[in-house]
Tab-separated table of C-alpha atoms and ligand atoms in Angstrom:
chain	number	residue	atom	x	y	z
A	85	LYS	CA	-38.321	39.553	63.088
A	86	LEU	CA	-34.132	40.695	61.992
A	87	LEU	CA	-32.741	40.111	65.061
A	88	GLU	CA	-34.418	36.819	65.260
A	89	ALA	CA	-33.297	35.994	61.343
A	90	ASP	CA	-29.825	36.929	62.222
A	91	ALA	CA	-29.529	34.616	65.259
A	92	LEU	CA	-31.277	31.998	62.873
A	93	TRP	CA	-28.566	32.486	60.516
A	94	LYS	CA	-25.591	32.120	63.403
A	95	GLU	CA	-26.564	28.678	64.368
A	96	ASP	CA	-26.649	28.301	60.628
A	97	PHE	CA	-23.327	29.588	59.329
A	98	GLY	CA	-21.261	30.622	63.041
A	99	ASP	CA	-18.788	33.295	61.820
A	100	GLN	CA	-19.362	33.727	58.967
A	101	MET	CA	-22.530	35.435	59.415
A	102	SER	CA	-20.149	38.746	60.575
A	103	SER	CA	-17.500	38.348	57.161
A	104	GLY	CA	-18.233	38.495	53.635
A	105	SER	CA	-20.541	40.362	51.430
A	106	GLY	CA	-23.291	41.361	53.939
A	107	ARG	CA	-26.050	40.042	56.027
A	108	GLY	CA	-30.210	39.384	55.359
A	109	GLN	CA	-31.468	38.128	52.106
A	110	PRO	CA	-28.383	38.887	49.659
A	111	HIS	CA	-26.074	36.711	51.663
A	112	LEU	CA	-28.891	33.817	51.945
A	113	VAL	CA	-28.695	33.539	47.807
A	114	LYS	CA	-25.093	32.863	48.305
A	115	GLN	CA	-24.782	30.428	50.495
A	116	THR	CA	-27.402	28.724	49.567
A	117	VAL	CA	-25.175	27.803	46.708
A	118	GLY	CA	-22.664	25.845	48.691
A	119	LYS	CA	-25.750	23.863	50.875
A	120	GLN	CA	-26.437	22.692	47.189
A	121	VAL	CA	-23.470	20.995	46.343
A	122	THR	CA	-23.191	17.309	47.046
A	123	MET	CA	-19.571	16.641	46.086
A	124	GLU	CA	-19.108	12.761	44.804
A	125	LYS	CA	-15.571	11.838	43.485
A	126	LEU	CA	-11.762	13.843	43.412
A	127	ILE	CA	-11.633	14.440	39.794
A	128	GLY	CA	-7.961	16.837	40.015
A	129	LYS	CA	-5.386	17.870	42.476
A	130	GLY	CA	-3.300	20.562	41.823
A	131	ARG	CA	-1.506	23.682	44.108
A	132	PHE	CA	-4.684	25.668	45.460
A	133	GLY	CA	-7.554	22.433	46.739
A	134	GLU	CA	-9.388	20.024	45.089
A	135	VAL	CA	-11.620	19.693	41.753
A	136	TRP	CA	-14.804	17.592	42.707
A	137	ARG	CA	-17.102	16.064	40.607
A	138	GLY	CA	-20.806	16.573	42.380
A	139	LYS	CA	-24.148	17.818	41.669
A	140	TRP	CA	-25.790	21.352	41.640
A	141	ARG	CA	-29.426	21.642	40.907
A	142	GLY	CA	-29.737	18.048	39.205
A	143	GLU	CA	-26.952	18.846	37.055
A	144	ASP	CA	-22.797	17.387	37.009
A	145	VAL	CA	-20.357	19.620	37.712
A	146	ALA	CA	-17.129	20.368	38.647
A	147	VAL	CA	-16.360	21.451	42.168
A	148	LYS	CA	-12.906	23.681	42.104
A	149	THR	CA	-12.562	23.645	46.142
A	150	PHE	CA	-9.300	26.386	48.580
A	151	SER	CA	-8.780	26.346	51.820
A	152	SER	CA	-9.366	29.663	53.341
A	153	ARG	CA	-5.690	30.398	53.170
A	154	GLU	CA	-5.800	30.333	48.926
A	155	GLU	CA	-8.490	33.057	49.254
A	156	THR	CA	-6.393	35.343	47.527
A	157	SER	CA	-6.631	32.431	44.191
A	158	TYR	CA	-10.237	31.786	45.401
A	159	LYS	CA	-11.338	35.823	44.869
A	160	GLN	CA	-8.961	36.424	41.864
A	161	GLU	CA	-10.031	33.624	39.543
A	162	SER	CA	-13.487	33.688	40.725
A	163	GLU	CA	-13.111	37.448	39.514
A	164	MET	CA	-11.806	35.923	36.124
A	165	TYR	CA	-14.636	33.983	35.280
A	166	ASN	CA	-17.073	37.182	35.973
A	167	THR	CA	-15.565	39.172	33.400
A	168	ILE	CA	-18.229	40.532	31.274
A	169	LEU	CA	-18.732	38.560	27.494
A	170	LEU	CA	-16.428	36.128	28.472
A	171	ARG	CA	-18.363	33.766	28.055
A	172	HIS	CA	-18.315	30.926	25.181
A	173	ASP	CA	-18.297	27.803	24.134
A	174	ASN	CA	-14.339	27.362	23.737
A	175	ILE	CA	-14.364	28.477	27.337
A	176	LEU	CA	-14.592	26.110	30.604
A	177	GLY	CA	-18.371	27.204	32.130
A	178	PHE	CA	-19.063	28.986	35.283
A	179	CYS	CA	-21.550	28.358	37.148
A	180	ALA	CA	-21.431	29.794	40.615
A	181	ALA	CA	-18.437	30.271	43.891
A	182	ASP	CA	-19.355	29.980	47.670
A	183	THR	CA	-17.952	30.204	50.295
A	184	ILE	CA	-18.789	27.942	53.060
A	185	GLY	CA	-17.877	26.962	56.717
A	186	ILE	CA	-17.239	23.290	57.497
A	187	ASN	CA	-17.517	23.222	61.391
A	188	SER	CA	-14.577	26.098	62.117
A	189	THR	CA	-12.722	26.202	58.686
A	190	THR	CA	-13.888	27.754	55.908
A	191	GLN	CA	-13.456	26.664	52.404
A	192	HIS	CA	-14.246	28.395	48.960
A	193	LEU	CA	-16.039	26.660	45.691
A	194	LEU	CA	-16.296	27.126	42.385
A	195	ILE	CA	-18.661	25.454	40.557
A	196	MET	CA	-18.097	24.601	36.726
A	197	HIS	CA	-19.157	22.755	33.593
A	198	TYR	CA	-18.247	19.039	34.469
A	199	HIS	CA	-16.735	17.842	31.401
A	200	ARG	CA	-15.929	13.936	31.851
A	201	ASN	CA	-13.218	13.526	29.547
A	202	GLY	CA	-11.151	15.597	31.358
A	203	SER	CA	-7.817	17.439	30.776
A	204	LEU	CA	-6.426	17.444	27.188
A	205	TYR	CA	-3.513	15.501	28.738
A	206	ASP	CA	-5.775	12.650	30.643
A	207	TYR	CA	-7.775	12.719	26.901
A	208	LEU	CA	-4.454	12.650	24.364
A	209	GLN	CA	-3.392	10.045	26.904
A	210	SER	CA	-5.850	7.261	26.720
A	211	SER	CA	-7.562	8.054	23.237
A	212	ASP	CA	-7.360	7.599	19.613
A	213	ILE	CA	-7.126	10.927	17.516
A	214	ASP	CA	-7.114	11.229	14.013
A	215	VAL	CA	-6.196	14.095	11.576
A	216	GLU	CA	-10.139	15.937	11.915
A	217	ASP	CA	-10.660	15.228	15.583
A	218	MET	CA	-7.396	16.974	15.832
A	219	LEU	CA	-8.056	20.148	13.987
A	220	ILE	CA	-11.424	20.431	16.124
A	221	LEU	CA	-9.123	20.360	19.250
A	222	ALA	CA	-6.698	22.314	18.498
A	223	HIS	CA	-8.833	24.414	16.973
A	224	SER	CA	-11.621	24.413	19.680
A	225	ALA	CA	-9.370	25.420	22.209
A	226	ALA	CA	-7.675	27.905	19.735
A	227	ALA	CA	-11.022	29.514	19.274
A	228	GLY	CA	-11.288	29.527	23.790
A	229	LEU	CA	-7.666	31.452	23.747
A	230	ALA	CA	-8.563	33.785	21.039
A	231	HIS	CA	-11.662	34.886	23.007
A	232	LEU	CA	-9.761	35.056	26.052
A	233	HIS	CA	-7.137	37.457	24.394
A	234	GLU	CA	-9.878	39.307	22.264
A	235	GLU	CA	-10.787	43.512	23.607
A	236	ILE	CA	-14.348	44.248	22.775
A	237	LEU	CA	-15.097	47.744	22.354
A	238	GLU	CA	-18.220	49.188	22.048
A	239	GLY	CA	-19.509	51.458	19.103
A	240	GLY	CA	-18.371	54.531	21.411
A	241	GLY	CA	-14.652	53.325	22.097
A	242	CYS	CA	-15.574	52.413	25.233
A	243	ARG	CA	-13.940	48.790	26.384
A	244	VAL	CA	-16.889	46.304	27.065
A	245	LYS	CA	-14.849	42.776	27.275
A	246	PRO	CA	-10.635	43.656	28.637
A	247	SER	CA	-8.555	42.048	26.415
A	248	ILE	CA	-7.192	39.075	29.105
A	249	ALA	CA	-3.962	36.774	28.826
A	250	HIS	CA	-4.091	33.640	30.379
A	251	ARG	CA	-0.333	32.690	31.314
A	252	ASP	CA	-1.014	29.361	32.674
A	253	ILE	CA	-1.606	27.824	29.211
A	254	LYS	CA	-0.825	23.542	28.829
A	255	SER	CA	-2.997	20.506	28.476
A	256	LYS	CA	-3.783	20.351	31.914
A	257	ASN	CA	-5.524	23.318	32.032
A	258	ILE	CA	-8.012	22.397	29.082
A	259	LEU	CA	-10.907	20.456	28.774
A	260	VAL	CA	-12.368	18.238	26.454
A	261	LYS	CA	-16.496	18.231	25.673
A	262	ASP	CA	-17.650	15.787	24.412
A	263	ASN	CA	-18.120	17.020	21.495
A	264	GLY	CA	-14.745	16.909	20.543
A	265	GLN	CA	-14.056	20.492	21.060
A	266	CYS	CA	-11.509	21.899	24.275
A	267	CYS	CA	-12.233	24.588	26.486
A	268	ILE	CA	-9.953	26.755	28.343
A	269	GLY	CA	-10.055	26.222	32.079
A	270	ASP	CA	-7.966	27.623	35.703
A	271	LEU	CA	-8.204	31.116	35.358
A	272	GLY	CA	-6.188	30.997	38.681
A	273	HIS	CA	-3.428	32.663	36.714
A	274	ALA	CA	-4.651	34.788	34.036
A	275	ILE	CA	-4.544	39.069	34.383
A	276	ARG	CA	-7.169	41.643	32.485
A	277	ASN	CA	-5.300	44.472	30.445
A	278	ASP	CA	-7.775	47.462	32.447
A	279	SER	CA	-5.439	50.348	30.805
A	280	HIS	CA	-4.405	51.839	27.861
A	281	GLU	CA	-2.149	49.961	25.002
A	282	GLU	CA	1.068	51.622	25.206
A	283	SER	CA	2.835	50.921	21.836
A	284	GLU	CA	5.709	47.742	22.188
A	285	GLU	CA	8.447	50.485	22.050
A	286	LYS	CA	7.120	53.573	24.294
A	287	THR	CA	6.800	50.643	27.056
A	288	LYS	CA	10.606	48.813	26.511
A	289	PRO	CA	12.544	51.181	29.020
A	290	ALA	CA	10.375	51.212	32.113
A	291	ALA	CA	10.052	46.816	32.641
A	292	LYS	CA	8.416	47.356	35.304
A	293	ALA	CA	5.189	45.964	36.187
A	294	SER	CA	2.155	48.312	35.378
A	295	THR	CA	0.252	49.210	38.122
A	296	SER	CA	-3.162	47.295	36.247
A	297	LEU	CA	-1.358	44.134	36.086
A	298	TRP	CA	-0.973	41.408	38.412
A	299	CYS	CA	3.035	40.549	39.164
A	300	PHE	CA	4.676	38.210	41.025
A	301	LYS	CA	8.055	37.606	41.806
A	302	GLU	CA	9.814	34.246	41.036
A	303	SER	CA	8.939	31.914	43.459
A	304	ASN	CA	11.623	28.708	45.273
A	305	GLN	CA	8.460	26.945	45.814
A	306	THR	CA	8.733	23.830	43.348
A	307	ASP	CA	5.370	21.509	42.934
A	308	GLY	CA	6.649	19.345	40.266
A	309	ASN	CA	5.112	19.915	36.542
A	310	ASP	CA	2.591	22.502	37.774
A	311	SER	CA	2.014	26.188	38.046
A	312	LEU	CA	4.070	28.673	40.558
A	313	PRO	CA	2.096	30.154	43.253
A	314	SER	CA	0.567	33.252	42.750
A	315	ASP	CA	2.550	35.409	45.611
A	316	THR	CA	0.039	37.871	46.498
A	317	GLU	CA	2.337	39.701	48.650
A	318	SER	CA	4.412	40.925	45.676
A	319	LYS	CA	1.550	42.411	43.491
A	320	THR	CA	3.553	46.028	43.530
A	321	ALA	CA	3.963	48.700	40.714
A	322	SER	CA	6.655	50.332	41.108
A	323	GLU	CA	9.542	47.347	42.395
A	324	PRO	CA	11.051	45.881	39.163
A	325	VAL	CA	9.552	41.875	39.307
A	326	LYS	CA	10.257	38.679	37.460
A	327	LEU	CA	7.217	37.265	36.084
A	328	LEU	CA	7.572	34.281	36.548
A	329	VAL	CA	4.026	32.916	36.496
A	330	GLY	CA	2.763	29.388	34.811
A	331	THR	CA	3.823	25.864	34.441
A	332	LYS	CA	7.907	25.610	34.249
A	333	ARG	CA	7.863	23.324	31.629
A	334	TYR	CA	5.585	25.460	29.082
A	335	MET	CA	7.312	28.440	29.743
A	336	ALA	CA	8.206	31.311	26.888
A	337	PRO	CA	11.912	32.130	26.874
A	338	GLU	CA	11.033	35.468	27.737
A	339	VAL	CA	10.177	34.354	30.738
A	340	LEU	CA	12.547	32.185	31.631
A	341	ASN	CA	15.303	34.559	30.492
A	342	GLY	CA	12.950	37.384	32.644
A	343	GLU	CA	13.524	39.630	29.219
A	344	LEU	CA	9.459	39.999	29.448
A	345	ASN	CA	7.998	43.774	29.459
A	346	PRO	CA	5.367	43.324	31.646
A	347	ALA	CA	4.223	47.462	30.621
A	348	PHE	CA	3.760	46.038	27.186
A	349	PHE	CA	0.190	43.640	27.532
A	350	GLU	CA	0.762	41.860	24.455
A	351	SER	CA	3.284	40.517	25.416
A	352	PHE	CA	1.261	38.357	28.108
A	353	LYS	CA	-0.411	37.420	25.084
A	354	ARG	CA	2.482	36.143	23.218
A	355	VAL	CA	3.233	33.675	26.027
A	356	ASP	CA	0.449	31.939	25.859
A	357	VAL	CA	0.886	31.793	21.582
A	358	TYR	CA	4.379	29.901	22.875
A	359	ALA	CA	2.686	27.931	25.440
A	360	PHE	CA	0.136	26.930	23.077
A	361	GLY	CA	2.580	25.939	20.289
A	362	LEU	CA	3.450	23.171	22.600
A	363	VAL	CA	0.352	21.798	23.354
A	364	LEU	CA	-0.294	21.702	19.542
A	365	TRP	CA	2.792	19.290	19.173
A	366	GLU	CA	1.255	17.779	21.760
A	367	ILE	CA	-2.553	17.148	20.321
A	368	ALA	CA	-0.680	16.152	16.979
A	369	LYS	CA	2.025	13.996	17.987
A	370	ARG	CA	-1.319	12.328	19.161
A	371	ALA	CA	-2.933	11.725	15.641
A	372	ARG	CA	-3.585	8.537	13.217
A	373	PRO	CA	-1.249	7.789	10.961
A	374	TYR	CA	1.298	8.484	12.561
A	375	ALA	CA	-0.232	8.652	15.707
A	376	ASP	CA	2.939	8.141	18.752
A	377	LEU	CA	2.755	7.506	22.301
A	378	TYR	CA	1.675	10.401	24.552
A	379	HIS	CA	4.871	12.170	25.995
A	380	PRO	CA	4.507	16.018	27.330
A	381	PRO	CA	6.905	18.896	25.978
A	382	PHE	CA	10.772	18.207	26.610
A	383	TRP	CA	9.976	14.667	27.860
A	384	ASP	CA	13.400	13.319	26.383
A	385	VAL	CA	15.414	16.795	26.966
A	386	VAL	CA	14.309	17.510	31.052
A	387	PRO	CA	14.023	15.809	34.169
A	388	HIS	CA	9.958	14.860	35.304
A	389	ASP	CA	9.944	17.726	37.998
A	390	PRO	CA	12.322	20.450	35.689
A	391	THR	CA	13.865	23.546	37.807
A	392	LEU	CA	13.664	26.925	36.420
A	393	GLU	CA	17.388	26.332	35.205
A	394	ASP	CA	16.755	23.107	34.073
A	395	MET	CA	14.184	24.858	31.657
A	396	LYS	CA	16.106	27.800	30.266
A	397	LYS	CA	19.089	25.211	29.335
A	398	VAL	CA	17.338	23.460	27.335
A	399	VAL	CA	14.748	26.762	25.579
A	400	VAL	CA	16.972	29.736	26.110
A	401	ASP	CA	20.708	28.534	25.640
A	402	GLU	CA	20.274	25.918	23.554
A	403	GLY	CA	17.224	27.222	21.764
A	404	GLN	CA	15.256	23.471	21.698
A	405	ARG	CA	11.397	22.574	21.079
A	406	PRO	CA	9.738	19.130	20.677
A	407	PRO	CA	10.644	17.486	17.940
A	408	ILE	CA	9.043	17.025	14.857
A	409	PRO	CA	8.414	13.468	13.711
A	410	ASN	CA	9.796	12.976	9.903
A	411	GLN	CA	6.764	11.206	8.980
A	412	TRP	CA	5.233	14.883	8.723
A	413	GLU	CA	7.938	16.723	5.807
A	414	THR	CA	5.644	13.938	3.493
A	415	ASP	CA	1.962	14.378	4.547
A	416	PRO	CA	1.043	18.731	3.301
A	417	LEU	CA	-0.774	18.758	6.490
A	418	MET	CA	0.837	17.848	8.889
A	419	CYS	CA	3.500	20.014	7.115
A	420	ASP	CA	1.661	22.697	8.024
A	421	ILE	CA	0.782	22.272	11.045
A	422	ALA	CA	4.189	21.037	12.691
A	423	ARG	CA	5.164	25.225	10.850
A	424	MET	CA	2.640	26.710	12.548
A	425	MET	CA	3.436	25.611	15.871
A	426	CYS	CA	7.114	26.268	14.999
A	427	GLU	CA	5.702	30.381	14.547
A	428	CYS	CA	4.200	29.691	18.316
A	429	TRP	CA	7.126	28.642	20.148
A	430	SER	CA	9.211	31.131	17.805
A	431	HIS	CA	12.325	32.471	20.348
A	432	GLN	CA	11.714	35.632	19.137
A	433	PRO	CA	7.971	36.822	20.870
A	434	SER	CA	6.911	40.003	18.583
A	435	ALA	CA	7.591	37.057	15.344
A	436	ARG	CA	4.649	34.509	16.768
A	437	LEU	CA	1.644	33.891	15.293
A	438	THR	CA	-1.206	36.070	16.904
A	439	ILE	CA	-4.072	33.406	18.475
A	440	LEU	CA	-6.357	34.403	15.719
A	441	ARG	CA	-3.770	33.930	12.828
A	442	VAL	CA	-3.578	30.554	14.506
A	443	LYS	CA	-7.524	30.069	14.651
A	444	LYS	CA	-7.811	31.054	11.415
A	445	ASN	CA	-5.604	29.137	9.567
A	446	LEU	CA	-7.180	25.801	12.018
A	447	HIS	CA	-10.519	26.627	10.229
A	448	ARG	CA	-9.545	27.469	7.045
A	449	LYS	CA	-8.420	23.657	7.315
A	450	LEU	CA	-11.766	22.420	9.255
A	451	LYS	CA	-13.827	23.826	6.136
A	452	VAL	CA	-11.557	21.809	3.647
A	453	MET	CA	-12.624	18.843	5.309
A	454	GLY	CA	-16.105	19.524	4.742
A	455	HIS	CA	-16.746	20.840	8.624
A	456	ASN	CA	-18.733	23.265	9.790
A	457	ALA	CA	-16.360	23.972	13.069
A	458	SER	CA	-19.250	27.090	14.446
A	459	ARG	CA	-21.466	24.124	14.761
A	460	GLY	CA	-19.334	22.036	16.240
A	461	GLY	CA	-20.586	18.564	14.557
A	462	LYS	CA	-17.907	16.301	13.527
A	463	PHE	CA	-19.343	15.628	10.023
A	464	THR	CA	-21.290	17.542	7.443
A	465	GLY	CA	-20.712	15.064	5.252
A	466	GLY	CA	-18.508	14.418	2.333
A	467	GLU	CA	-15.489	12.531	2.229
A	468	LYS	CA	-12.788	12.674	4.760
A	469	LYS	CA	-9.222	13.810	2.671
A	470	LEU	CA	-6.561	15.586	3.880
A	471	ILE	CA	-5.991	18.541	2.448
A	472	HIS	CA	-3.562	20.147	-0.032
A	473	CYS	CA	-1.621	23.405	1.520
A	474	ASN	CA	1.154	24.953	-0.123
B	236	LIG	P1	-5.700	23.906	39.811
B	236	LIG	O1	-5.726	25.615	39.411
B	236	LIG	O2	-5.270	23.826	41.222
B	236	LIG	O3	-4.228	23.963	38.347
B	236	LIG	P2	-7.626	23.010	37.596
B	236	LIG	O4	-8.463	23.834	37.371
B	236	LIG	O5	-6.141	23.218	36.657
B	236	LIG	O6	-6.669	23.078	38.752
B	236	LIG	O7	-8.063	21.509	38.125
B	236	LIG	C1	-7.276	20.223	37.937
B	236	LIG	C2	-7.648	19.108	37.660
B	236	LIG	O8	-8.863	19.048	37.690
B	236	LIG	C3	-7.508	19.271	35.515
B	236	LIG	O9	-6.402	18.949	35.653
B	236	LIG	C4	-8.119	18.223	34.817
B	236	LIG	O10	-7.848	16.892	34.911
B	236	LIG	C5	-9.439	18.623	36.445
B	236	LIG	N1	-10.788	19.763	36.092
B	236	LIG	C6	-10.214	20.682	36.119
B	236	LIG	N2	-12.014	21.183	36.471
B	236	LIG	C7	-12.649	20.142	35.629
B	236	LIG	C8	-13.737	19.973	35.159
B	236	LIG	N3	-14.665	21.048	34.633
B	236	LIG	N4	-14.350	18.958	34.445
B	236	LIG	C9	-13.443	17.720	34.619
B	236	LIG	N5	-12.289	17.824	35.253
B	236	LIG	C10	-11.663	19.402	35.627
B	237	LIG	MG1	-4.163	24.020	36.434
B	238	LIG	MG1	-4.700	26.949	38.456
């Protein structure tokens, strides 16, 4: 009987029967996911493959595809989504992962919640937002990132959820939900802190990759405004590695100049906060009444497809940051938002705000506006007013 079943499976799934997670029933359940998905429209193209809008069990879903060559990226990203206690309103919802065989090739699929507004980058180009929308977008994105960064310990001190650094924060990797809140997506470069934290001072001399971290060497490949590939051969604990991970336009000064201390996990969180500052600027620039056309950060000082050298010159050598519009100076709320972004993108990583602090500051502003941030609704009554902050 088992052999018969095996033969039937072989007919259905060919070579995959002899690889992967074994044979028999569990395999059947896993394989079924891929068979249940239909792909309807191509909605995104990234470094590792495509993102499709599709249907799974009657629901709209986003399907991220990876070719067999990108198996490592697929595994890394699906493992990250499987981190215990990762689920959060402001982190892209994960449904399932599967590997399917099409003719003789293998394709890996990540099935995620679908958001028809697309990425924050797309949304900001076309949407008309006011200051309340701005605060909702920014606060929810900060809440998602704060949840990633947060380490959750059990009463006994046992780590339940590890701290996670995203390492590719940018408006294209944040999605906008129907309720106007953001969720953080694309965990393809994320790393977990599974080791015991050391102090910054203790880890300084050994500026080497910790064994628990995935570290990648510099790559010569350029791919426009998009993420650098993860060089899977260079995961190593012993040789000093350049931690050039993420998208060049959003890279923090310490990443560009190679001064990041990878043995101190907090360094990676600070890199995320730097990039978050740029995202905050992108959002705020689009808010009425001062709304300007959408521009990516550094649009005026680096080429469309900047090199690392272009970015280093502007961000490290010249210390440039996106310009703060003059009109904001007379508006207390925008003034505060401007200060917050500056405290996120500070040159000195230790001087940056934590994302938890950013989240709390934004939450306070939403509360003053009469918005119930935790409930996610846009208005909870009361008139909209600008806030007076010092
Ligand atoms: P990559 O790792 O290749 O950069 P992403 O996960 O960032 O892939 O997705 C690429 C693009 O696809 C995003 O910038 C966004 O425009 C679109 N996209 C991704 N996930 C979703 C989703 N769940 N809903 C709607 N659009 C999505
Ligand atoms: Mg992406
Ligand atoms: Mg990616």
